[in-house]
Amino acid sequence: MILDGKKTAKLQNDILKNKIAEDVKQWRQPHLAIILVGSHPASLSYIKGKLKAAESVGMKATLHHYEENVSSDEIYNKIKTLNQDNDVDGMILQLPLPKNLDEEILTKAIDASKDADGFHVMNQGLMYQGKPNIKPATPYGMTLLLEAYNIDVKGKHAVIVGRSNIVGFPIARLLMDMGATITVCHSKTKDLAYHTKQADVLVVSVGKKHLIDASMVKDGVVVLDVGINKVDQKLFGDVNYEDVYEKAYAITPVPGGVGPMTIHALLLNTYHLYENHVKIMHK
Ligand code: NDP
């Protein structure tokens, strides 16, 4: 079975669009603000997708685009202004930033109440305590995709390859909350295949084209491939899709799997922040 993230995101975005259409009869539109520095082609393409998706569900989406040589102070001040702007619900600082800008300081400057990506330490802390408010978009999107295909991970062994703060580590927590038993692998893991072969659910977020092939998985595995690797203008996952497809019970394609669900989760996060801002204010 193909876990079609594009189709699922479209269906779920339509539901969100209907909710927003109802909301705007009483309140203002939800508003997502995106800060982009420089013109890296991949970042431009991600931003285009996010702006288009936000507008397609009836959100206001604004882009704050800066030249590569912008100062840290200017971006910092923009983030602070957007933090205080009551018209803005969610904010994204598109990563990676040029080397002259401090990614950590600037990411931390985004207020937890505007954290559409779900990267803020407070939101991550709440999630790790099992009380999620805003979840990191990619792991959140993956859990929604599993739910959409009625894949129950309770009692299953989930093996996660990669331990980044934005994908590997938080998806481990979310899958554990859903009842899975977890193994997390990383660059220091000895005999990666030994672990991946035990996976009922395999999540791969590394950034290495075709790191995982059919010899490294067991029959009936559910595969969520997060990796995006551009080679000769073509996109490849971390999993060799053609090779693993026959053995898998279900698998995400690249592109069209986890990526669109990440954008959907970003919109859901923005909508959730909007509810906090607008609806709760009017209660
Ligand atoms: P990071 O680069 O932050 O982390 C990579 C992880 O992979 C690290 O934990 C690293 O281990 C581990 N790793 C590296 N080499 C190996 C190896 N040979 N065997 C096992 N583990 C290894 O990755 P991200 O999670 O941010 O991103 C990974 C990929 O996913 C990228 O291609 C990125 O573009 C893509 N991505 C896609 C998204 C989407 O929406 N589809 C969203 C986010 C990312 P260690 O910690 O030991 O260094």
CSV table of C-alpha atoms and ligand atoms in Angstrom, one decimal:
chain,number,residue,atom,x,y,z
A,1,MET,CA,0.0,0.0,0.0
A,2,ILE,CA,1.2,3.5,-0.8
A,3,LEU,CA,0.8,6.0,2.0
A,4,ASP,CA,-0.2,8.9,-0.3
A,5,GLY,CA,0.6,12.0,1.7
A,6,LYS,CA,-0.4,14.3,-1.2
A,7,LYS,CA,-3.9,12.9,-1.4
A,8,THR,CA,-4.3,12.7,2.4
A,9,ALA,CA,-3.1,16.2,3.0
A,10,LYS,CA,-5.5,17.5,0.3
A,11,LEU,CA,-8.4,15.7,1.9
A,12,GLN,CA,-7.5,17.0,5.4
A,13,ASN,CA,-6.8,20.5,4.1
A,14,ASP,CA,-10.3,20.6,2.6
A,15,ILE,CA,-11.7,19.8,6.1
A,16,LEU,CA,-9.6,22.7,7.6
A,17,LYS,CA,-10.7,25.0,4.8
A,18,ASN,CA,-14.4,24.4,5.7
A,19,LYS,CA,-13.6,25.1,9.4
A,20,ILE,CA,-11.9,28.4,8.5
A,21,ALA,CA,-14.7,29.4,6.2
A,22,GLU,CA,-17.0,29.1,9.2
A,23,ASP,CA,-14.6,30.9,11.5
A,24,VAL,CA,-14.2,33.9,9.3
A,25,LYS,CA,-17.9,34.6,9.5
A,26,GLN,CA,-17.2,35.7,13.1
A,27,TRP,CA,-13.4,36.4,13.3
A,28,ARG,CA,-10.5,37.5,11.3
A,29,GLN,CA,-8.6,35.1,9.1
A,30,PRO,CA,-5.8,32.9,10.6
A,31,HIS,CA,-2.5,34.4,9.6
A,32,LEU,CA,0.8,32.6,8.9
A,33,ALA,CA,3.9,34.8,8.6
A,34,ILE,CA,7.0,33.3,6.9
A,35,ILE,CA,10.5,34.8,7.1
A,36,LEU,CA,12.9,33.8,4.4
A,37,VAL,CA,16.6,34.9,4.1
A,38,GLY,CA,18.3,34.5,0.8
A,39,SER,CA,17.1,32.7,-2.3
A,40,HIS,CA,18.3,29.1,-2.0
A,41,PRO,CA,16.2,27.2,-4.6
A,42,ALA,CA,15.1,24.4,-2.2
A,43,SER,CA,14.0,27.0,0.4
A,44,LEU,CA,12.2,29.1,-2.3
A,45,SER,CA,10.3,25.9,-3.4
A,46,TYR,CA,9.3,24.9,0.2
A,47,ILE,CA,8.2,28.5,0.9
A,48,LYS,CA,6.1,28.6,-2.3
A,49,GLY,CA,4.4,25.3,-1.2
A,50,LYS,CA,3.7,26.6,2.2
A,51,LEU,CA,2.3,30.0,1.0
A,52,LYS,CA,0.1,28.2,-1.6
A,53,ALA,CA,-1.2,25.7,0.9
A,54,ALA,CA,-2.0,28.4,3.5
A,55,GLU,CA,-3.9,30.5,1.0
A,56,SER,CA,-5.7,27.4,-0.3
A,57,VAL,CA,-7.3,26.8,3.1
A,58,GLY,CA,-8.3,30.4,3.5
A,59,MET,CA,-5.5,31.6,5.7
A,60,LYS,CA,-3.7,34.9,5.2
A,61,ALA,CA,0.0,34.2,4.4
A,62,THR,CA,2.7,36.8,4.3
A,63,LEU,CA,6.3,36.5,3.2
A,64,HIS,CA,9.0,38.6,4.7
A,65,HIS,CA,11.9,38.0,2.3
A,66,TYR,CA,15.4,39.3,3.0
A,67,GLU,CA,18.7,39.5,1.1
A,68,GLU,CA,21.4,37.0,2.1
A,69,ASN,CA,23.5,39.7,3.8
A,70,VAL,CA,20.8,40.9,6.1
A,71,SER,CA,22.0,41.5,9.7
A,72,SER,CA,21.0,39.3,12.7
A,73,ASP,CA,19.5,42.3,14.4
A,74,GLU,CA,17.2,43.0,11.5
A,75,ILE,CA,15.8,39.5,11.6
A,76,TYR,CA,15.6,39.5,15.4
A,77,ASN,CA,13.7,42.7,15.4
A,78,LYS,CA,11.3,41.4,12.7
A,79,ILE,CA,10.6,38.3,14.8
A,80,LYS,CA,10.0,40.4,17.9
A,81,THR,CA,7.6,42.7,15.9
A,82,LEU,CA,5.7,39.6,14.6
A,83,ASN,CA,5.6,38.2,18.1
A,84,GLN,CA,3.7,41.3,19.2
A,85,ASP,CA,1.5,41.6,16.2
A,86,ASN,CA,-2.0,40.5,17.2
A,87,ASP,CA,-2.9,39.8,13.6
A,88,VAL,CA,-0.2,37.1,13.3
A,89,ASP,CA,-1.0,33.6,14.6
A,90,GLY,CA,1.9,31.4,13.4
A,91,MET,CA,5.4,32.2,12.3
A,92,ILE,CA,8.1,30.3,10.4
A,93,LEU,CA,11.7,31.1,10.1
A,94,GLN,CA,12.7,29.1,7.0
A,95,LEU,CA,15.9,27.1,7.7
A,96,PRO,CA,18.7,26.8,6.9
A,97,LEU,CA,19.9,30.4,7.4
A,98,PRO,CA,23.0,31.8,5.9
A,99,LYS,CA,26.1,31.2,8.0
A,100,ASN,CA,26.4,34.8,9.3
A,101,LEU,CA,23.1,34.4,11.1
A,102,ASP,CA,22.7,32.5,14.4
A,103,GLU,CA,20.1,29.9,13.8
A,104,GLU,CA,19.7,29.0,17.4
A,105,ILE,CA,19.2,32.5,18.8
A,106,LEU,CA,16.8,33.5,16.0
A,107,THR,CA,14.7,30.3,16.3
A,108,LYS,CA,14.5,30.8,20.0
A,109,ALA,CA,13.3,34.4,19.5
A,110,ILE,CA,10.0,33.1,18.1
A,111,ASP,CA,7.4,33.2,20.9
A,112,ALA,CA,5.9,29.8,21.9
A,113,SER,CA,2.4,31.1,21.1
A,114,LYS,CA,3.4,31.8,17.5
A,115,ASP,CA,5.5,28.6,17.0
A,116,ALA,CA,3.9,27.1,13.8
A,117,ASP,CA,6.8,24.7,13.3
A,118,GLY,CA,6.6,23.3,16.8
A,119,PHE,CA,10.3,23.8,17.5
A,120,HIS,CA,10.1,26.1,20.6
A,121,VAL,CA,11.6,24.5,23.7
A,122,MET,CA,8.4,25.0,25.7
A,123,ASN,CA,6.3,23.3,23.1
A,124,GLN,CA,8.8,20.5,22.8
A,125,GLY,CA,9.0,20.2,26.6
A,126,LEU,CA,5.2,19.9,26.9
A,127,MET,CA,5.3,17.2,24.2
A,128,TYR,CA,8.1,15.3,26.0
A,129,GLN,CA,5.9,15.4,29.2
A,130,GLY,CA,3.1,13.8,27.2
A,131,LYS,CA,1.0,17.1,27.2
A,132,PRO,CA,1.5,18.3,23.7
A,133,ASN,CA,0.2,21.7,22.7
A,134,ILE,CA,1.9,22.4,19.4
A,135,LYS,CA,3.8,19.4,17.9
A,136,PRO,CA,6.8,19.5,15.5
A,137,ALA,CA,5.2,19.6,12.1
A,138,THR,CA,6.9,16.6,10.4
A,139,PRO,CA,6.4,14.1,13.2
A,140,TYR,CA,2.8,15.3,13.7
A,141,GLY,CA,2.1,15.0,10.0
A,142,MET,CA,3.5,11.4,10.1
A,143,THR,CA,1.1,10.4,12.9
A,144,LEU,CA,-1.8,11.9,11.0
A,145,LEU,CA,-0.8,9.9,7.9
A,146,LEU,CA,-0.7,6.6,9.9
A,147,GLU,CA,-4.1,7.5,11.4
A,148,ALA,CA,-5.6,8.3,8.0
A,149,TYR,CA,-4.6,4.8,6.8
A,150,ASN,CA,-5.8,3.2,10.1
A,151,ILE,CA,-2.4,1.9,10.9
A,152,ASP,CA,-2.4,1.1,14.6
A,153,VAL,CA,1.2,1.1,16.1
A,154,LYS,CA,0.1,-0.2,19.5
A,155,GLY,CA,2.4,-3.0,20.6
A,156,LYS,CA,4.5,-2.6,17.4
A,157,HIS,CA,8.2,-2.2,17.3
A,158,ALA,CA,9.0,1.2,15.7
A,159,VAL,CA,12.6,1.7,14.7
A,160,ILE,CA,13.6,5.3,14.0
A,161,VAL,CA,16.8,6.0,12.0
A,162,GLY,CA,18.0,9.6,12.8
A,163,ARG,CA,17.7,11.5,16.1
A,164,SER,CA,17.3,15.1,15.0
A,165,ASN,CA,15.4,17.5,17.3
A,166,ILE,CA,12.9,18.2,14.5
A,167,VAL,CA,12.1,14.7,13.3
A,168,GLY,CA,13.8,11.6,14.7
A,169,PHE,CA,13.7,12.3,18.4
A,170,PRO,CA,10.1,13.8,18.6
A,171,ILE,CA,8.6,11.0,16.3
A,172,ALA,CA,10.1,8.5,18.8
A,173,ARG,CA,8.1,10.2,21.6
A,174,LEU,CA,4.9,10.5,19.6
A,175,LEU,CA,5.0,6.8,18.4
A,176,MET,CA,5.7,5.8,22.0
A,177,ASP,CA,2.6,7.8,23.1
A,178,MET,CA,0.7,5.8,20.5
A,179,GLY,CA,1.7,2.6,22.1
A,180,ALA,CA,4.8,1.5,20.1
A,181,THR,CA,8.0,0.2,21.5
A,182,ILE,CA,10.9,2.3,20.3
A,183,THR,CA,14.4,1.9,19.0
A,184,VAL,CA,16.3,5.0,17.9
A,185,CYS,CA,19.4,4.5,15.6
A,186,HIS,CA,21.9,7.2,14.6
A,187,SER,CA,25.3,7.6,13.0
A,188,LYS,CA,27.0,5.7,15.9
A,189,THR,CA,24.7,2.7,15.8
A,190,LYS,CA,26.5,-0.5,15.1
A,191,ASP,CA,25.0,-2.8,12.5
A,192,LEU,CA,22.1,-0.6,11.5
A,193,ALA,CA,20.5,-3.5,9.4
A,194,TYR,CA,20.2,-5.6,12.6
A,195,HIS,CA,17.9,-3.0,14.0
A,196,THR,CA,16.0,-2.0,10.9
A,197,LYS,CA,15.2,-5.7,10.2
A,198,GLN,CA,13.3,-5.9,13.4
A,199,ALA,CA,11.1,-2.9,12.6
A,200,ASP,CA,7.3,-3.3,12.3
A,201,VAL,CA,7.3,0.5,11.6
A,202,LEU,CA,10.4,2.1,10.2
A,203,VAL,CA,11.0,5.8,10.2
A,204,VAL,CA,14.0,7.1,8.3
A,205,SER,CA,15.2,10.7,8.7
A,206,VAL,CA,18.9,10.9,7.8
A,207,GLY,CA,19.4,12.7,4.5
A,208,LYS,CA,21.3,9.9,2.6
A,209,LYS,CA,19.9,8.7,-0.7
A,210,HIS,CA,18.8,5.0,-0.5
A,211,LEU,CA,20.4,4.3,2.8
A,212,ILE,CA,17.8,1.6,3.4
A,213,ASP,CA,17.3,-1.2,0.9
A,214,ALA,CA,15.1,-4.4,0.8
A,215,SER,CA,17.8,-6.5,2.5
A,216,MET,CA,17.4,-4.2,5.6
A,217,VAL,CA,13.7,-4.6,6.2
A,218,LYS,CA,11.4,-7.5,7.1
A,219,ASP,CA,8.2,-8.5,5.2
A,220,GLY,CA,5.1,-6.4,6.1
A,221,VAL,CA,7.0,-3.4,7.4
A,222,VAL,CA,5.4,0.1,7.4
A,223,VAL,CA,7.9,2.6,6.1
A,224,LEU,CA,7.8,6.4,6.6
A,225,ASP,CA,10.6,7.9,4.6
A,226,VAL,CA,11.4,11.5,5.6
A,227,GLY,CA,14.6,12.0,3.6
A,228,ILE,CA,14.7,14.4,0.7
A,229,ASN,CA,17.8,14.0,-1.4
A,230,LYS,CA,18.2,15.9,-4.7
A,231,VAL,CA,20.4,14.2,-7.2
A,232,ASP,CA,20.5,15.4,-10.9
A,233,GLN,CA,17.4,17.5,-10.3
A,234,LYS,CA,15.5,14.5,-9.1
A,235,LEU,CA,14.2,13.8,-5.6
A,236,PHE,CA,15.1,10.6,-3.7
A,237,GLY,CA,14.2,9.3,-0.3
A,238,ASP,CA,16.5,7.7,2.3
A,239,VAL,CA,14.7,4.5,1.4
A,240,ASN,CA,15.1,2.7,-1.9
A,241,TYR,CA,11.4,2.8,-2.7
A,242,GLU,CA,11.3,0.5,-5.7
A,243,ASP,CA,13.4,-2.1,-3.9
A,244,VAL,CA,11.5,-2.0,-0.5
A,245,TYR,CA,8.0,-1.6,-2.0
A,246,GLU,CA,7.4,-5.3,-2.6
A,247,LYS,CA,8.3,-6.2,1.0
A,248,ALA,CA,6.4,-3.4,2.7
A,249,TYR,CA,2.8,-3.5,3.9
A,250,ALA,CA,2.8,0.3,3.5
A,251,ILE,CA,5.3,2.9,2.3
A,252,THR,CA,5.5,6.6,1.7
A,253,PRO,CA,6.8,7.8,-1.7
A,254,VAL,CA,9.3,10.6,-2.1
A,255,PRO,CA,8.1,13.1,-3.1
A,256,GLY,CA,4.4,13.0,-2.2
A,257,GLY,CA,4.6,11.2,1.2
A,258,VAL,CA,5.8,12.9,4.4
A,259,GLY,CA,6.4,16.3,2.7
A,260,PRO,CA,2.8,17.3,2.0
A,261,MET,CA,1.8,16.0,5.5
A,262,THR,CA,4.4,18.2,7.1
A,263,ILE,CA,2.8,21.2,5.4
A,264,HIS,CA,-0.6,20.1,6.5
A,265,ALA,CA,0.6,19.8,10.1
A,266,LEU,CA,2.0,23.3,9.8
A,267,LEU,CA,-1.4,24.6,8.8
A,268,LEU,CA,-3.0,22.7,11.6
A,269,ASN,CA,-0.5,24.1,14.1
A,270,THR,CA,-1.2,27.6,12.8
A,271,TYR,CA,-5.0,27.0,13.1
A,272,HIS,CA,-4.5,25.8,16.6
A,273,LEU,CA,-2.5,28.9,17.5
A,274,TYR,CA,-5.3,31.0,15.9
A,275,GLU,CA,-7.9,29.3,18.0
A,276,ASN,CA,-5.9,30.1,21.1
A,277,HIS,CA,-5.5,33.8,19.9
A,278,VAL,CA,-8.9,34.6,18.6
A,279,LYS,CA,-11.5,32.2,20.0
A,280,ILE,CA,-10.2,32.2,23.5
A,281,MET,CA,-9.9,36.0,23.5
A,282,HIS,CA,-13.6,36.2,22.7
A,283,LYS,CA,-14.8,33.6,25.2
B,1,NDP,P1,19.7,15.9,10.6
B,1,NDP,O1,20.7,16.1,9.5
B,1,NDP,O2,19.5,16.9,11.6
B,1,NDP,O3,20.1,14.5,11.3
B,1,NDP,C1,20.4,13.3,10.6
B,1,NDP,C2,20.4,12.2,11.5
B,1,NDP,O4,20.8,11.0,10.8
B,1,NDP,C3,21.3,12.3,12.7
B,1,NDP,O5,20.7,11.9,13.9
B,1,NDP,C4,22.5,11.4,12.3
B,1,NDP,O6,23.1,10.8,13.5
B,1,NDP,C5,21.8,10.3,11.5
B,1,NDP,N1,22.7,9.6,10.6
B,1,NDP,C6,23.6,10.1,9.8
B,1,NDP,N2,24.2,9.1,9.1
B,1,NDP,C7,23.6,8.0,9.5
B,1,NDP,C8,23.9,6.6,9.2
B,1,NDP,N3,24.7,6.3,8.2
B,1,NDP,N4,23.1,5.7,9.8
B,1,NDP,C9,22.2,6.0,10.8
B,1,NDP,N5,22.0,7.3,11.1
B,1,NDP,C10,22.7,8.3,10.5
B,1,NDP,O7,18.4,15.4,9.8
B,1,NDP,P2,16.8,15.8,9.8
B,1,NDP,O8,16.0,14.9,10.6
B,1,NDP,O9,16.7,17.3,10.0
B,1,NDP,O10,16.6,15.6,8.2
B,1,NDP,C11,16.9,14.3,7.6
B,1,NDP,C12,16.3,14.3,6.2
B,1,NDP,O11,14.9,14.6,6.2
B,1,NDP,C13,16.9,15.4,5.2
B,1,NDP,O12,17.0,14.8,4.0
B,1,NDP,C14,15.9,16.5,5.2
B,1,NDP,O13,15.9,17.2,4.1
B,1,NDP,C15,14.6,15.7,5.3
B,1,NDP,N6,13.5,16.4,5.9
B,1,NDP,C16,12.3,16.2,5.3
B,1,NDP,C17,11.2,16.8,5.8
B,1,NDP,C18,9.9,16.6,5.2
B,1,NDP,O14,8.9,17.3,5.4
B,1,NDP,N7,9.8,15.6,4.3
B,1,NDP,C19,11.2,17.6,7.1
B,1,NDP,C20,12.5,17.6,7.7
B,1,NDP,C21,13.6,17.0,7.1
B,1,NDP,P3,23.9,11.6,14.6
B,1,NDP,O15,22.9,12.3,15.4
B,1,NDP,O16,24.7,10.6,15.3
B,1,NDP,O17,24.7,12.6,13.8
